[in-house]
mmCIF file of N, CA and C in Angstrom:
data_model
loop_
_atom_site.group_PDB
_atom_site.id
_atom_site.type_symbol
_atom_site.label_atom_id
_atom_site.label_comp_id
_atom_site.label_asym_id
_atom_site.label_seq_id
_atom_site.Cartn_x
_atom_site.Cartn_y
_atom_site.Cartn_z
ATOM 1 N N GLY T 1372 0.789 -1.176 0.000
ATOM 2 C CA GLY T 1372 0.000 0.000 0.000
ATOM 3 C C GLY T 1372 0.847 1.261 0.000
ATOM 4 N N PRO T 1373 0.266 2.296 0.550
ATOM 5 C CA PRO T 1373 0.930 3.605 0.545
ATOM 6 C C PRO T 1373 2.213 3.629 1.388
ATOM 7 N N GLY T 1374 2.247 2.842 2.438
ATOM 8 C CA GLY T 1374 3.454 2.781 3.273
ATOM 9 C C GLY T 1374 4.642 2.219 2.512
ATOM 10 N N MET T 1375 4.388 1.199 1.720
ATOM 11 C CA MET T 1375 5.450 0.588 0.910
ATOM 12 C C MET T 1375 5.927 1.562 -0.164
ATOM 13 N N ALA T 1376 4.995 2.320 -0.742
ATOM 14 C CA ALA T 1376 5.356 3.304 -1.766
ATOM 15 C C ALA T 1376 6.267 4.373 -1.174
ATOM 16 N N VAL T 1377 5.937 4.834 0.014
ATOM 17 C CA VAL T 1377 6.763 5.849 0.677
ATOM 18 C C VAL T 1377 8.139 5.279 0.996
ATOM 19 N N ALA T 1378 8.177 4.049 1.449
ATOM 20 C CA ALA T 1378 9.460 3.423 1.781
ATOM 21 C C ALA T 1378 10.344 3.289 0.550
ATOM 22 N N LEU T 1379 9.771 2.857 -0.561
ATOM 23 C CA LEU T 1379 10.548 2.724 -1.795
ATOM 24 C C LEU T 1379 10.987 4.083 -2.327
ATOM 25 N N LEU T 1380 10.100 5.066 -2.243
ATOM 26 C CA LEU T 1380 10.426 6.405 -2.730
ATOM 27 C C LEU T 1380 11.556 7.028 -1.912
ATOM 28 N N THR T 1381 11.495 6.902 -0.598
ATOM 29 C CA THR T 1381 12.568 7.470 0.229
ATOM 30 C C THR T 1381 13.886 6.735 0.008
ATOM 31 N N THR T 1382 13.823 5.436 -0.217
ATOM 32 C CA THR T 1382 15.039 4.676 -0.526
ATOM 33 C C THR T 1382 15.637 5.142 -1.839
ATOM 34 N N PHE T 1383 14.779 5.360 -2.822
ATOM 35 C CA PHE T 1383 15.220 5.849 -4.130
ATOM 36 C C PHE T 1383 15.870 7.227 -3.993
ATOM 37 N N TYR T 1384 15.205 8.140 -3.277
ATOM 38 C CA TYR T 1384 15.771 9.483 -3.073
ATOM 39 C C TYR T 1384 17.094 9.416 -2.312
ATOM 40 N N GLY T 1385 17.169 8.554 -1.331
ATOM 41 C CA GLY T 1385 18.409 8.404 -0.572
ATOM 42 C C GLY T 1385 19.545 7.909 -1.442
ATOM 43 N N SER T 1386 19.240 6.976 -2.316
ATOM 44 C CA SER T 1386 20.259 6.449 -3.227
ATOM 45 C C SER T 1386 20.737 7.526 -4.195
ATOM 46 N N ILE T 1387 19.805 8.294 -4.726
ATOM 47 C CA ILE T 1387 20.180 9.384 -5.643
ATOM 48 C C ILE T 1387 21.025 10.424 -4.921
ATOM 49 N N MET T 1388 20.608 10.822 -3.731
ATOM 50 C CA MET T 1388 21.373 11.824 -2.970
ATOM 51 C C MET T 1388 22.782 11.318 -2.664
ATOM 52 N N ALA T 1389 22.886 10.057 -2.301
ATOM 53 C CA ALA T 1389 24.201 9.498 -1.970
ATOM 54 C C ALA T 1389 25.126 9.525 -3.172
ATOM 55 N N ASN T 1390 24.629 9.115 -4.321
ATOM 56 C CA ASN T 1390 25.487 8.999 -5.498
ATOM 57 C C ASN T 1390 25.740 10.317 -6.213
ATOM 58 N N LEU T 1391 24.811 11.247 -6.153
ATOM 59 C CA LEU T 1391 24.975 12.506 -6.883
ATOM 60 C C LEU T 1391 25.498 13.649 -6.021
ATOM 61 N N VAL T 1392 25.316 13.562 -4.722
ATOM 62 C CA VAL T 1392 25.714 14.675 -3.856
ATOM 63 C C VAL T 1392 26.812 14.268 -2.879
ATOM 64 N N PHE T 1393 26.537 13.263 -2.077
ATOM 65 C CA PHE T 1393 27.416 12.979 -0.947
ATOM 66 C C PHE T 1393 28.713 12.277 -1.324
ATOM 67 N N LEU T 1394 28.701 11.369 -2.288
ATOM 68 C CA LEU T 1394 29.952 10.714 -2.692
ATOM 69 C C LEU T 1394 30.932 11.691 -3.344
ATOM 70 N N PRO T 1395 30.479 12.547 -4.282
ATOM 71 C CA PRO T 1395 31.418 13.544 -4.824
ATOM 72 C C PRO T 1395 31.938 14.505 -3.751
ATOM 73 N N MET T 1396 31.062 14.883 -2.823
ATOM 74 C CA MET T 1396 31.475 15.776 -1.749
ATOM 75 C C MET T 1396 32.527 15.099 -0.872
ATOM 76 N N ALA T 1397 32.336 13.827 -0.589
ATOM 77 C CA ALA T 1397 33.303 13.085 0.228
ATOM 78 C C ALA T 1397 34.652 12.994 -0.478
ATOM 79 N N GLY T 1398 34.628 12.804 -1.793
ATOM 80 C CA GLY T 1398 35.879 12.751 -2.552
ATOM 81 C C GLY T 1398 36.647 14.059 -2.475
ATOM 82 N N LYS T 1399 35.927 15.169 -2.611
ATOM 83 C CA LYS T 1399 36.576 16.480 -2.538
ATOM 84 C C LYS T 1399 37.139 16.730 -1.142
ATOM 85 N N LEU T 1400 36.379 16.354 -0.127
ATOM 86 C CA LEU T 1400 36.859 16.539 1.244
ATOM 87 C C LEU T 1400 38.095 15.693 1.517
ATOM 88 N N LYS T 1401 38.136 14.492 0.958
ATOM 89 C CA LYS T 1401 39.295 13.617 1.150
ATOM 90 C C LYS T 1401 40.539 14.236 0.525
ATOM 91 N N VAL T 1402 40.400 14.766 -0.689
ATOM 92 C CA VAL T 1402 41.536 15.397 -1.369
ATOM 93 C C VAL T 1402 42.017 16.609 -0.584
ATOM 94 N N ARG T 1403 41.085 17.440 -0.132
ATOM 95 C CA ARG T 1403 41.471 18.630 0.643
ATOM 96 C C ARG T 1403 42.156 18.246 1.945
ATOM 97 N N SER T 1404 41.674 17.191 2.572
ATOM 98 C CA SER T 1404 42.286 16.725 3.814
ATOM 99 C C SER T 1404 43.712 16.247 3.572
ATOM 100 N N GLN T 1405 43.918 15.495 2.485
ATOM 101 C CA GLN T 1405 45.264 15.020 2.153
ATOM 102 C C GLN T 1405 46.199 16.194 1.857
ATOM 103 N N GLU T 1406 45.689 17.215 1.165
ATOM 104 C CA GLU T 1406 46.505 18.396 0.873
ATOM 105 C C GLU T 1406 46.882 19.120 2.160
ATOM 106 N N GLU T 1407 45.925 19.222 3.074
ATOM 107 C CA GLU T 1407 46.184 19.897 4.343
ATOM 108 C C GLU T 1407 47.244 19.150 5.158
ATOM 109 N N VAL T 1408 47.165 17.835 5.175
ATOM 110 C CA VAL T 1408 48.158 17.029 5.896
ATOM 111 C C VAL T 1408 49.536 17.225 5.273
ATOM 112 N N LEU T 1409 49.608 17.236 3.943
ATOM 113 C CA LEU T 1409 50.883 17.438 3.253
ATOM 114 C C LEU T 1409 51.485 18.794 3.611
ATOM 115 N N ILE T 1410 50.666 19.831 3.615
ATOM 116 C CA ILE T 1410 51.159 21.168 3.954
ATOM 117 C C ILE T 1410 51.699 21.193 5.381
ATOM 118 N N LYS T 1411 50.984 20.560 6.291
ATOM 119 C CA LYS T 1411 51.446 20.537 7.687
ATOM 120 C C LYS T 1411 52.744 19.745 7.829
ATOM 121 N N GLU T 1412 52.857 18.620 7.113
ATOM 122 C CA GLU T 1412 54.096 17.835 7.164
ATOM 123 C C GLU T 1412 55.264 18.635 6.593
ATOM 124 N N LEU T 1413 55.029 19.329 5.483
ATOM 125 C CA LEU T 1413 56.080 20.165 4.891
ATOM 126 C C LEU T 1413 56.516 21.256 5.863
ATOM 127 N N THR T 1414 55.549 21.885 6.500
ATOM 128 C CA THR T 1414 55.855 22.954 7.450
ATOM 129 C C THR T 1414 56.692 22.435 8.610
ATOM 130 N N ILE T 1415 56.278 21.328 9.179
ATOM 131 C CA ILE T 1415 57.008 20.761 10.319
ATOM 132 C C ILE T 1415 58.419 20.362 9.906
ATOM 133 N N GLU T 1416 58.541 19.685 8.769
ATOM 134 C CA GLU T 1416 59.863 19.255 8.299
ATOM 135 C C GLU T 1416 60.763 20.463 8.037
ATOM 136 N N GLY T 1417 60.203 21.505 7.427
ATOM 137 C CA GLY T 1417 60.985 22.713 7.162
ATOM 138 C C GLY T 1417 61.453 23.390 8.439
ATOM 139 N N ILE T 1418 60.562 23.513 9.392
ATOM 140 C CA ILE T 1418 60.923 24.147 10.669
ATOM 141 C C ILE T 1418 61.985 23.331 11.396
ATOM 142 N N MET T 1419 61.821 22.009 11.409
ATOM 143 C CA MET T 1419 62.803 21.159 12.084
ATOM 144 C C MET T 1419 64.172 21.262 11.406
ATOM 145 N N SER T 1420 64.185 21.352 10.079
ATOM 146 C CA SER T 1420 65.454 21.471 9.354
ATOM 147 C C SER T 1420 66.128 22.808 9.632
ATOM 148 N N VAL T 1421 65.341 23.874 9.680
ATOM 149 C CA VAL T 1421 65.909 25.196 9.982
ATOM 150 C C VAL T 1421 66.467 25.202 11.396
ATOM 151 N N GLN T 1422 65.730 24.622 12.336
ATOM 152 C CA GLN T 1422 66.196 24.578 13.725
ATOM 153 C C GLN T 1422 67.487 23.786 13.865
ATOM 154 N N SER T 1423 67.632 22.734 13.078
ATOM 155 C CA SER T 1423 68.843 21.926 13.195
ATOM 156 C C SER T 1423 70.011 22.532 12.427
ATOM 157 N N GLY T 1424 69.767 23.634 11.721
ATOM 158 C CA GLY T 1424 70.853 24.341 11.049
ATOM 159 C C GLY T 1424 71.237 23.775 9.700
ATOM 160 N N ASP T 1425 70.335 23.056 9.053
ATOM 161 C CA ASP T 1425 70.633 22.499 7.730
ATOM 162 C C ASP T 1425 70.831 23.608 6.699
ATOM 163 N N ASN T 1426 71.604 23.275 5.687
ATOM 164 C CA ASN T 1426 71.828 24.178 4.570
ATOM 165 C C ASN T 1426 70.495 24.401 3.841
ATOM 166 N N PRO T 1427 70.193 25.645 3.433
ATOM 167 C CA PRO T 1427 68.922 25.915 2.750
ATOM 168 C C PRO T 1427 68.701 25.072 1.492
ATOM 169 N N ARG T 1428 69.762 24.761 0.766
ATOM 170 C CA ARG T 1428 69.597 23.928 -0.433
ATOM 171 C C ARG T 1428 69.202 22.497 -0.061
ATOM 172 N N ILE T 1429 69.762 22.008 1.033
ATOM 173 C CA ILE T 1429 69.393 20.666 1.506
ATOM 174 C C ILE T 1429 67.939 20.662 1.971
ATOM 175 N N ILE T 1430 67.537 21.738 2.637
ATOM 176 C CA ILE T 1430 66.144 21.851 3.086
ATOM 177 C C ILE T 1430 65.207 21.836 1.879
ATOM 178 N N ALA T 1431 65.557 22.605 0.852
ATOM 179 C CA ALA T 1431 64.718 22.646 -0.353
ATOM 180 C C ALA T 1431 64.613 21.267 -0.989
ATOM 181 N N THR T 1432 65.719 20.550 -1.047
ATOM 182 C CA THR T 1432 65.706 19.204 -1.628
ATOM 183 C C THR T 1432 64.829 18.265 -0.805
ATOM 184 N N LYS T 1433 64.941 18.348 0.518
ATOM 185 C CA LYS T 1433 64.121 17.512 1.401
ATOM 186 C C LYS T 1433 62.637 17.788 1.187
ATOM 187 N N LEU T 1434 62.298 19.067 1.126
ATOM 188 C CA LEU T 1434 60.890 19.432 1.015
ATOM 189 C C LEU T 1434 60.321 19.089 -0.362
ATOM 190 N N LYS T 1435 61.150 19.187 -1.390
ATOM 191 C CA LYS T 1435 60.685 18.824 -2.731
ATOM 192 C C LYS T 1435 60.386 17.330 -2.829
ATOM 193 N N ALA T 1436 61.022 16.535 -1.988
ATOM 194 C CA ALA T 1436 60.775 15.090 -2.001
ATOM 195 C C ALA T 1436 59.348 14.760 -1.560
ATOM 196 N N PHE T 1437 58.716 15.666 -0.828
ATOM 197 C CA PHE T 1437 57.355 15.434 -0.355
ATOM 198 C C PHE T 1437 56.315 15.597 -1.455
ATOM 199 N N ILE T 1438 56.608 16.411 -2.458
ATOM 200 C CA ILE T 1438 55.585 16.734 -3.452
ATOM 201 C C ILE T 1438 55.747 15.898 -4.718
ATOM 202 N N SER T 1439 54.698 15.858 -5.508
ATOM 203 C CA SER T 1439 54.700 15.042 -6.725
ATOM 204 C C SER T 1439 55.666 15.619 -7.756
ATOM 205 N N PRO T 1440 56.168 14.782 -8.663
ATOM 206 C CA PRO T 1440 57.102 15.266 -9.688
ATOM 207 C C PRO T 1440 56.519 16.395 -10.541
ATOM 208 N N LYS T 1441 55.221 16.355 -10.786
ATOM 209 C CA LYS T 1441 54.568 17.399 -11.580
ATOM 210 C C LYS T 1441 54.670 18.757 -10.879
ATOM 211 N N LEU T 1442 54.382 18.777 -9.585
ATOM 212 C CA LEU T 1442 54.494 20.019 -8.820
ATOM 213 C C LEU T 1442 55.952 20.407 -8.604
ATOM 214 N N ARG T 1443 56.804 19.407 -8.482
ATOM 215 C CA ARG T 1443 58.224 19.652 -8.250
ATOM 216 C C ARG T 1443 58.835 20.470 -9.387
ATOM 217 N N SER T 1444 58.444 20.169 -10.621
ATOM 218 C CA SER T 1444 58.993 20.912 -11.759
ATOM 219 C C SER T 1444 58.520 22.359 -11.738
ATOM 220 N N LYS T 1445 57.305 22.611 -11.256
ATOM 221 C CA LYS T 1445 56.809 23.989 -11.149
ATOM 222 C C LYS T 1445 57.562 24.758 -10.070
ATOM 223 N N VAL T 1446 57.874 24.089 -8.963
ATOM 224 C CA VAL T 1446 58.567 24.735 -7.847
ATOM 225 C C VAL T 1446 60.005 25.063 -8.222
ATOM 226 N N SER T 1447 60.627 24.230 -9.036
ATOM 227 C CA SER T 1447 62.031 24.420 -9.404
ATOM 228 C C SER T 1447 62.247 25.657 -10.254
ATOM 229 N N LYS T 1448 61.219 26.094 -10.957
ATOM 230 C CA LYS T 1448 61.358 27.237 -11.867
ATOM 231 C C LYS T 1448 61.415 28.550 -11.141
#
């Protein structure tokens, strides 16, 4: 009856919302979270290297190792 129709309709809407809204949103949040963690790791590593008195060129090489080769070529320029 009508109760079953409502149950199926809400299940259908929930499935659509999950696949069209929430899964893409979760993917974007995951990428942003990974970027934020990378930035924090780079910052900590850089600060620790400066505190230990490392040569600036060595620090740059260490920090470039954290990023992807594609970004690394942009940073080198």
